Structures are given as structure tokens and as C-alpha cells.
XYZ file of C-alpha atoms in Angstrom:
306
model
C 94.118 97.253 128.286
C 91.531 96.483 124.799
C 92.161 93.075 122.891
C 92.099 92.916 118.670
C 92.993 89.926 117.198
C 95.431 91.350 115.125
C 96.762 95.100 115.377
C 97.997 96.949 112.416
C 100.309 99.915 112.069
C 100.588 102.123 108.502
C 97.281 103.538 107.155
C 97.829 103.558 103.424
C 96.965 100.811 101.434
C 98.845 98.165 102.457
C 96.902 98.623 105.781
C 93.663 99.773 104.581
C 93.579 96.766 102.184
C 94.637 94.091 105.895
C 91.930 95.855 107.641
C 89.064 95.325 104.766
C 90.785 91.470 104.555
C 90.617 91.355 108.645
C 86.797 92.122 108.357
C 86.771 89.533 105.207
C 88.059 86.412 108.175
C 85.788 87.870 111.005
C 89.420 89.178 112.771
C 88.463 91.646 115.141
C 91.011 94.405 113.357
C 92.510 97.356 114.010
C 94.466 100.096 112.210
C 96.451 103.291 113.275
C 97.593 106.098 111.715
C 100.095 108.689 112.418
C 99.398 110.830 110.630
C 96.229 112.921 110.587
C 94.129 111.492 107.511
C 94.376 107.985 106.162
C 96.467 107.354 102.822
C 100.491 107.063 103.120
C 101.853 107.390 99.572
C 98.811 107.543 97.834
C 98.808 111.423 99.165
C 101.975 112.543 97.719
C 100.871 110.734 93.915
C 100.238 114.205 91.676
C 99.638 112.002 88.579
C 97.140 109.774 87.033
C 96.812 106.614 87.765
C 96.417 103.800 85.020
C 97.763 100.746 86.590
C 95.579 99.554 89.409
C 93.317 96.638 87.569
C 89.796 98.238 87.849
C 89.770 102.179 89.244
C 91.657 104.920 86.989
C 91.808 108.138 88.927
C 93.710 111.590 88.165
C 95.569 111.238 91.034
C 96.406 109.145 94.632
C 94.168 111.249 96.778
C 91.235 110.064 94.853
C 92.271 106.738 94.775
C 92.647 107.468 98.514
C 89.011 108.221 99.026
C 88.105 105.508 97.125
C 89.565 103.145 99.592
C 88.537 105.102 102.569
C 84.987 104.705 101.102
C 85.084 101.006 101.491
C 86.487 101.652 105.181
C 83.315 103.433 105.463
C 81.132 101.442 104.420
C 82.264 98.201 106.774
C 81.973 100.485 109.372
C 86.003 99.188 110.170
C 88.134 101.008 113.534
C 91.218 102.577 113.179
C 92.680 105.950 114.467
C 94.403 108.369 113.459
C 96.933 111.186 114.471
C 98.008 108.441 116.764
C 101.551 108.559 118.644
C 102.472 104.693 119.151
C 104.911 104.097 121.924
C 106.112 100.923 124.693
C 106.122 98.588 121.468
C 106.166 95.684 122.021
C 106.588 93.142 119.514
C 107.277 89.742 121.037
C 103.698 90.583 123.712
C 101.656 92.295 120.965
C 101.315 95.121 122.560
C 101.571 99.178 122.453
C 100.309 102.162 123.929
C 98.259 104.696 121.527
C 97.531 108.279 123.063
C 97.858 107.094 126.374
C 95.516 103.533 125.773
C 96.917 100.032 125.649
C 96.263 97.731 123.066
C 97.108 94.401 122.966
C 96.757 91.635 119.659
C 97.305 88.302 118.938
C 99.021 89.546 115.336
C 100.678 92.576 114.494
C 101.552 94.514 110.508
C 103.904 96.472 110.233
C 102.957 98.597 107.366
C 104.951 102.062 107.825
C 105.239 102.051 104.357
C 108.752 104.459 103.439
C 109.143 107.953 102.753
C 111.252 110.432 100.225
C 114.830 110.027 100.463
C 116.549 113.020 102.043
C 119.068 114.362 101.871
C 119.762 115.311 105.458
C 122.182 118.040 104.871
C 121.745 121.792 106.348
C 119.077 123.805 104.979
C 117.065 120.763 104.039
C 114.551 121.606 106.371
C 114.464 124.802 107.155
C 113.782 125.704 103.271
C 111.066 122.933 102.450
C 108.224 125.287 102.376
C 110.565 128.192 100.983
C 112.444 126.505 98.373
C 112.808 122.857 98.902
C 110.684 120.701 96.902
C 110.097 116.560 96.112
C 107.474 116.853 93.510
C 107.879 119.142 90.437
C 104.561 117.842 89.545
C 102.852 119.615 92.674
C 104.742 122.489 92.884
C 106.544 122.956 89.313
C 103.934 126.653 88.611
C 105.254 127.882 91.775
C 108.450 128.145 90.277
C 107.645 129.304 86.649
C 110.756 131.805 84.519
C 112.919 130.833 87.282
C 115.986 128.844 87.598
C 116.063 125.604 89.464
C 118.057 121.726 90.515
C 117.512 118.834 90.747
C 118.855 116.078 92.543
C 119.195 112.545 91.353
C 119.585 110.341 89.101
C 116.353 107.780 88.799
C 113.602 108.065 86.559
C 112.120 109.925 89.325
C 114.426 113.433 89.191
C 115.111 112.998 85.493
C 111.633 113.351 84.817
C 110.948 116.351 87.399
C 114.219 118.104 85.382
C 111.867 117.645 82.436
C 108.954 118.681 83.969
C 110.324 121.942 84.960
C 112.117 122.657 81.877
C 108.669 123.808 80.339
C 108.229 126.892 82.695
C 112.017 127.591 83.533
C 114.362 129.184 82.060
C 117.279 126.460 83.377
C 117.192 122.768 84.544
C 120.483 121.824 86.457
C 120.664 118.123 87.212
C 123.561 117.007 89.341
C 123.515 113.679 90.214
C 127.003 112.172 91.751
C 128.003 110.394 89.358
C 128.100 109.846 84.979
C 125.767 106.817 85.470
C 121.874 107.639 85.392
C 119.491 104.703 86.456
C 116.755 106.751 84.123
C 115.852 105.071 81.537
C 117.563 105.450 78.185
C 114.587 107.707 76.264
C 114.321 109.811 78.834
C 118.548 110.878 80.006
C 118.543 111.619 75.534
C 115.179 114.228 76.143
C 116.716 115.885 78.831
C 120.214 114.978 77.157
C 118.712 117.620 74.067
C 116.462 119.936 76.294
C 118.750 123.610 75.702
C 117.054 124.118 79.151
C 118.433 121.433 81.073
C 122.689 121.692 81.719
C 123.911 118.331 83.609
C 126.672 118.690 86.268
C 127.755 115.116 86.880
C 130.251 114.449 89.282
C 128.843 116.659 92.375
C 127.387 115.799 95.851
C 125.397 118.923 97.276
C 126.739 120.066 100.811
C 124.103 122.852 102.058
C 121.139 124.562 101.099
C 121.747 128.174 101.839
C 119.468 131.098 101.997
C 117.378 134.323 104.598
C 114.589 133.298 103.755
C 114.136 131.596 100.835
C 116.198 129.178 98.841
C 118.891 130.951 97.535
C 121.784 129.125 96.438
C 123.572 125.434 97.063
C 127.235 124.580 98.032
C 128.204 121.718 95.766
C 130.961 119.918 96.150
C 133.418 117.942 93.808
C 133.711 113.983 93.948
C 136.802 114.459 91.979
C 138.652 117.572 93.321
C 137.617 117.962 96.326
C 136.511 121.789 95.056
C 133.201 123.608 96.905
C 131.290 126.052 94.488
C 127.970 127.566 95.597
C 124.718 127.562 92.127
C 122.533 130.100 92.820
C 119.190 128.314 92.755
C 115.382 129.050 93.165
C 114.422 125.792 94.172
C 115.960 121.674 95.265
C 113.907 119.620 94.024
C 115.011 116.058 96.119
C 114.659 112.721 93.856
C 116.875 110.458 95.186
C 115.129 107.420 96.125
C 112.557 106.611 98.692
C 113.603 105.275 102.424
C 111.118 102.647 104.511
C 109.406 104.340 107.574
C 111.249 101.594 110.018
C 113.539 103.614 112.352
C 111.102 102.848 115.236
C 112.116 98.902 114.732
C 115.141 98.239 114.857
C 117.159 96.383 117.344
C 113.437 95.088 118.068
C 113.016 92.987 114.037
C 115.113 92.052 111.206
C 115.544 94.401 108.667
C 117.703 93.942 105.464
C 121.020 96.553 104.515
C 118.653 98.928 103.671
C 116.458 99.437 106.644
C 113.491 97.179 104.984
C 111.231 94.320 107.229
C 112.187 91.682 105.687
C 109.545 88.932 105.090
C 109.104 85.048 103.922
C 106.488 84.627 101.178
C 103.810 85.046 103.847
C 104.269 88.151 104.526
C 106.444 86.870 107.874
C 108.957 88.825 109.789
C 111.439 87.728 112.202
C 108.274 87.640 115.347
C 106.398 85.227 115.578
C 102.745 86.511 114.830
C 104.323 89.844 113.366
C 103.719 90.094 109.696
C 104.848 92.689 107.278
C 103.002 94.621 104.250
C 103.410 97.196 101.651
C 106.347 99.529 101.002
C 107.847 98.693 104.449
C 109.106 95.651 102.581
C 108.869 95.936 99.396
C 112.148 97.521 97.631
C 111.389 95.678 94.352
C 107.989 96.673 94.023
C 106.303 99.518 95.802
C 103.348 99.977 94.273
C 100.159 100.494 95.017
C 98.852 96.968 94.291
C 101.990 95.157 95.684
C 100.944 96.732 99.429
C 97.420 95.443 98.740
C 98.355 92.567 97.773
C 100.765 92.201 100.618
C 97.663 93.333 102.960
C 95.232 90.354 101.352
C 98.195 87.774 102.349
C 99.657 88.639 105.523
C 95.557 88.462 106.933
C 94.837 85.187 106.089
C 97.675 83.754 107.192
C 96.863 84.994 110.323
C 93.666 83.965 109.832
C 94.701 80.264 109.178
C 96.956 80.386 112.354
C 94.503 81.126 114.429
C 91.763 79.293 112.921
C 89.868 81.540 111.042
C 88.241 80.829 108.386
C 89.710 82.849 105.726
């Protein structure tokens, strides 16, 4: 059994911030990340980042590299590719790759991921016609007809990006009540390459070796129809990575961890930070702040000097 003051579950910006603050407050911390590399959602940010004070980068990976350099400079402790099991939040214990760890406090910083449709073909064609980012993948679909599913800012923005290289972009939404900003909707409706298909839901993504068509259902009549397409871009929001914590800790109706203003959860000395508990403001800046708040409260509670 290895003992720590703080175990941080998740290696995105919230987790990395918390680990740095453990060092600053004299707490012995370790960060555990299930993916092969640190960064979380930053690795899925393909646009320029201009809203983080003091650090503007071309994309999220570049920002992650700055964070990682900070961790390396301080010689902090973390593990990647770490599969957690035998998790006991009350006892603050878990097993990571067969090794038992125990802490005086835990911080859950597992973040959030792309919300999925959960329909046949979505996983099968994820590398052959299903995408979650037009910024990253638009060049692969030049000259092809594609569809975008969703009604928020990211869905309409993706449709506009794809319309630069695709002859026809069909924007599919279950209703006509788009949540995207008005100016983007206006621009999309005026674009001759973008077609709005409202009142439909996707039932299946079909094809042989790659995406060839999508099966849709009318919300008004219930009738099903096929639409030929070479690509399906799914932009229906994000979902918190909290499945492993269900029935162990209090979640809200959308699955996000519930915290107070000190980032404390319903379990004593278990905290949450970042996208896993912040649906109102999903950002690197928010995640970093949460990590700091959580560790400072832990330090005060354990009588360490912040």
C-alpha cells in the first residue's frame, strides 16, 4: 500500500493544476490518467486558444505541452495508461495497475467527453466517415457531401467550416429551435451549400467499409428515410466522465458531480474539479481554478500551510 496526501484522478488541466498546487502547499500528491498521455480535452482543441491569460497557443496540444513542461520542471508524480479499479471513495483507496494506493483526500478530475448518439454504426465508422471535429478533419471530405448533427454553436460552426470544401452540407436537428448564436445561423441559412433538415433524428449510420448513408426518422410523422452521405459529423455536446462514480457519490440529473464552492463533493474529503463538475463554464481557465481551490481547501483541512 502506497500512501499519499492527495490522489488526483484525471490528467487534464484540472488535474495538472491540482498536482502543481499540491507541490506548492507541501502535500504529497499523485495524478492518475487512464489515457496514454496527459491533457484531457486540451488534446481535442484544434483551434487557436486566445482566452487563457498570459498564454496564447495555436491549439490545445501546444497549451498542454506548456502545462507538461511545468510538471516536469517541478519533478511531480503521475501515471498514464492507469486503469483504476477497486475504488473506495470513503476509504480513499484504489488499485491502479495492480498497485494499491491510499490517500487522505481525493480529487476527481476526469473531465468530460464528446456526447455520442449511441446508434448503430457510430463506433464502427469512427475512423472511416464518423467525426467529431470539422476543424481537424474537414480536408479529408473535400468535394464530398456530408451531414452535421446538432443544433448548438459547435454544430453550426462545423457546418460553416465544412461548406468551404464540401459541395453540400446537411445540418440535421431534431427540432427547429437552434441554440447557436443568431449570426451563425443567419450565415448558415444564407450559404447555398448548407441545407437545414429540421425535425429529424438519426437512427443508424450505414455503409460497407466506410460511411455511405444515414437512416433518419421524422419526428412529426415517424417515417424513416435514408440520406446518402460520405461523412457524419456529430456535434451534440459533451457528457461528464462519471459512469464509474454512479451510486458512489452525488451527481446531478445530467451526470455531473455536485460540489460546493470549495469543490467538495457529497463524500468527505473527496473533491471534484474541471469539466466533470462545471457544465456552466467548460474551459481550461475554469478547470485550472478548480484545481487550485480544491487543493487549498485540502491543505487547510489537513493543517498544511497553503
